[in-house]
Amino acid sequence: PTITFIRPDGAQRELTIAEGTSLMQAATHHGLDGIVAECGGNAMCATCHVYVEDAWSERLPPLSEDEDALLDGAAAERLPTSRLSCQIIATAALDGLVVRLPDRQV
Ligand code: FES
């Protein structure tokens, strides 16, 4: 699937990533700044926070309790569309997904 990441300044980057890869892994692998991922994808840090575009928000699997709790501690404002990018696993169904990066992760 191809996923679009939009930085706070509006710059966009499209990444075509392998199914089964998390958005966080893809972003860090491609050197996308704006994702810190201190805990390496273990749902423990909330520095991989992203905002999922409205149209996609409902199409993702629901938040786990851990993800929900961590998002409360995210550095940037939590919105209804906030997710942890390490918990979003790329599948064919997510082709075209658009996420926005928050203005800070720590
Ligand atoms: Fe730490 Fe996602 S990388 S919670």
XYZ file of N, CA and C in Angstrom, residues 2-47:
138
model
N 0.313 2.317 -0.537
C 0.990 3.611 -0.531
C 0.340 4.499 0.517
N 1.167 5.035 1.385
C 0.695 5.855 2.492
C 1.284 7.251 2.332
N 0.473 8.276 2.540
C 0.967 9.653 2.462
C 1.122 10.218 3.862
N 2.292 10.776 4.133
C 2.577 11.452 5.398
C 2.647 12.946 5.105
N 1.933 13.739 5.881
C 1.962 15.198 5.684
C 2.582 15.843 6.909
N 3.626 16.601 6.688
C 4.301 17.275 7.799
C 3.500 18.507 8.225
N 3.811 19.030 9.414
C 3.067 20.214 9.877
C 3.202 21.398 8.916
N 4.323 21.479 8.179
C 4.494 22.596 7.235
C 3.796 22.327 5.904
N 3.117 21.190 5.792
C 2.352 20.885 4.585
C 3.097 20.018 3.586
N 4.395 19.822 3.793
C 5.157 18.992 2.861
C 4.662 17.550 2.948
N 4.518 16.921 1.800
C 3.976 15.562 1.755
C 5.024 14.583 1.290
N 4.943 13.393 1.808
C 5.833 12.317 1.360
C 4.986 11.067 1.223
N 5.063 10.456 0.043
C 4.345 9.199 -0.191
C 5.315 8.052 -0.052
N 4.953 7.070 0.735
C 5.800 5.888 0.883
C 5.000 4.662 0.472
N 5.598 3.840 -0.373
C 4.987 2.550 -0.688
C 5.655 1.529 0.212
N 4.874 0.898 1.049
C 5.463 0.063 2.089
C 4.901 -1.353 2.016
N 5.649 -2.269 2.592
C 5.258 -3.671 2.538
C 4.103 -3.934 3.506
N 3.207 -4.822 3.099
C 2.152 -5.237 4.014
C 2.783 -5.878 5.241
N 2.188 -5.612 6.380
C 2.716 -6.188 7.613
C 3.700 -5.266 8.316
N 4.105 -4.197 7.622
C 5.017 -3.212 8.211
C 4.184 -2.155 8.911
N 4.649 -1.677 10.074
C 3.892 -0.602 10.701
C 4.259 0.724 10.041
N 3.353 1.682 10.147
C 3.634 3.005 9.580
C 4.869 3.608 10.233
N 5.037 3.366 11.520
C 6.227 3.881 12.209
C 7.494 3.280 11.607
N 7.503 1.957 11.408
C 8.699 1.313 10.843
C 9.013 1.885 9.467
N 7.982 2.058 8.655
C 8.197 2.579 7.309
C 8.746 3.999 7.361
N 8.187 4.815 8.238
C 8.616 6.212 8.318
C 10.062 6.312 8.787
N 10.421 5.550 9.799
C 11.795 5.651 10.302
C 12.761 5.034 9.287
N 12.361 3.962 8.643
C 13.209 3.338 7.629
C 13.514 4.310 6.485
N 12.545 5.123 6.134
C 12.724 6.071 5.034
C 13.243 7.427 5.515
N 13.625 7.499 6.775
C 14.225 8.727 7.283
C 13.275 9.901 7.374
N 12.007 9.609 7.521
C 11.023 10.676 7.633
C 11.170 11.331 9.010
N 11.455 12.619 9.044
C 11.532 13.211 10.377
C 10.100 13.478 10.850
N 9.957 13.605 12.137
C 8.605 13.813 12.655
C 8.050 12.592 13.350
N 8.723 11.461 13.198
C 8.377 10.264 13.967
C 9.622 9.908 14.772
N 9.510 9.886 16.085
C 10.686 9.637 16.924
C 10.768 8.153 17.301
N 9.661 7.590 17.755
C 9.595 6.150 18.035
C 10.636 5.675 19.050
N 10.693 6.373 20.163
C 11.677 6.045 21.201
C 11.624 4.592 21.660
N 10.445 4.026 21.728
C 10.346 2.672 22.295
C 10.480 1.585 21.237
N 10.669 1.988 19.987
C 10.893 1.000 18.941
C 9.646 0.230 18.538
N 8.490 0.771 18.836
C 7.262 0.157 18.350
C 6.550 -0.722 19.355
N 6.890 -0.562 20.609
C 6.290 -1.422 21.636
C 5.093 -0.805 22.347
N 4.546 0.242 21.784
C 3.395 0.917 22.391
C 3.692 1.339 23.817
N 4.846 1.981 23.983
C 5.246 2.433 25.315
C 5.673 3.895 25.366
N 5.747 4.600 24.230
C 6.351 5.938 24.300
C 5.472 7.070 23.773
N 4.597 6.803 22.840
C 3.743 7.837 22.215
C 4.529 8.874 21.418
N 5.767 8.559 21.015
C 6.510 9.503 20.163
C 6.416 9.116 18.679
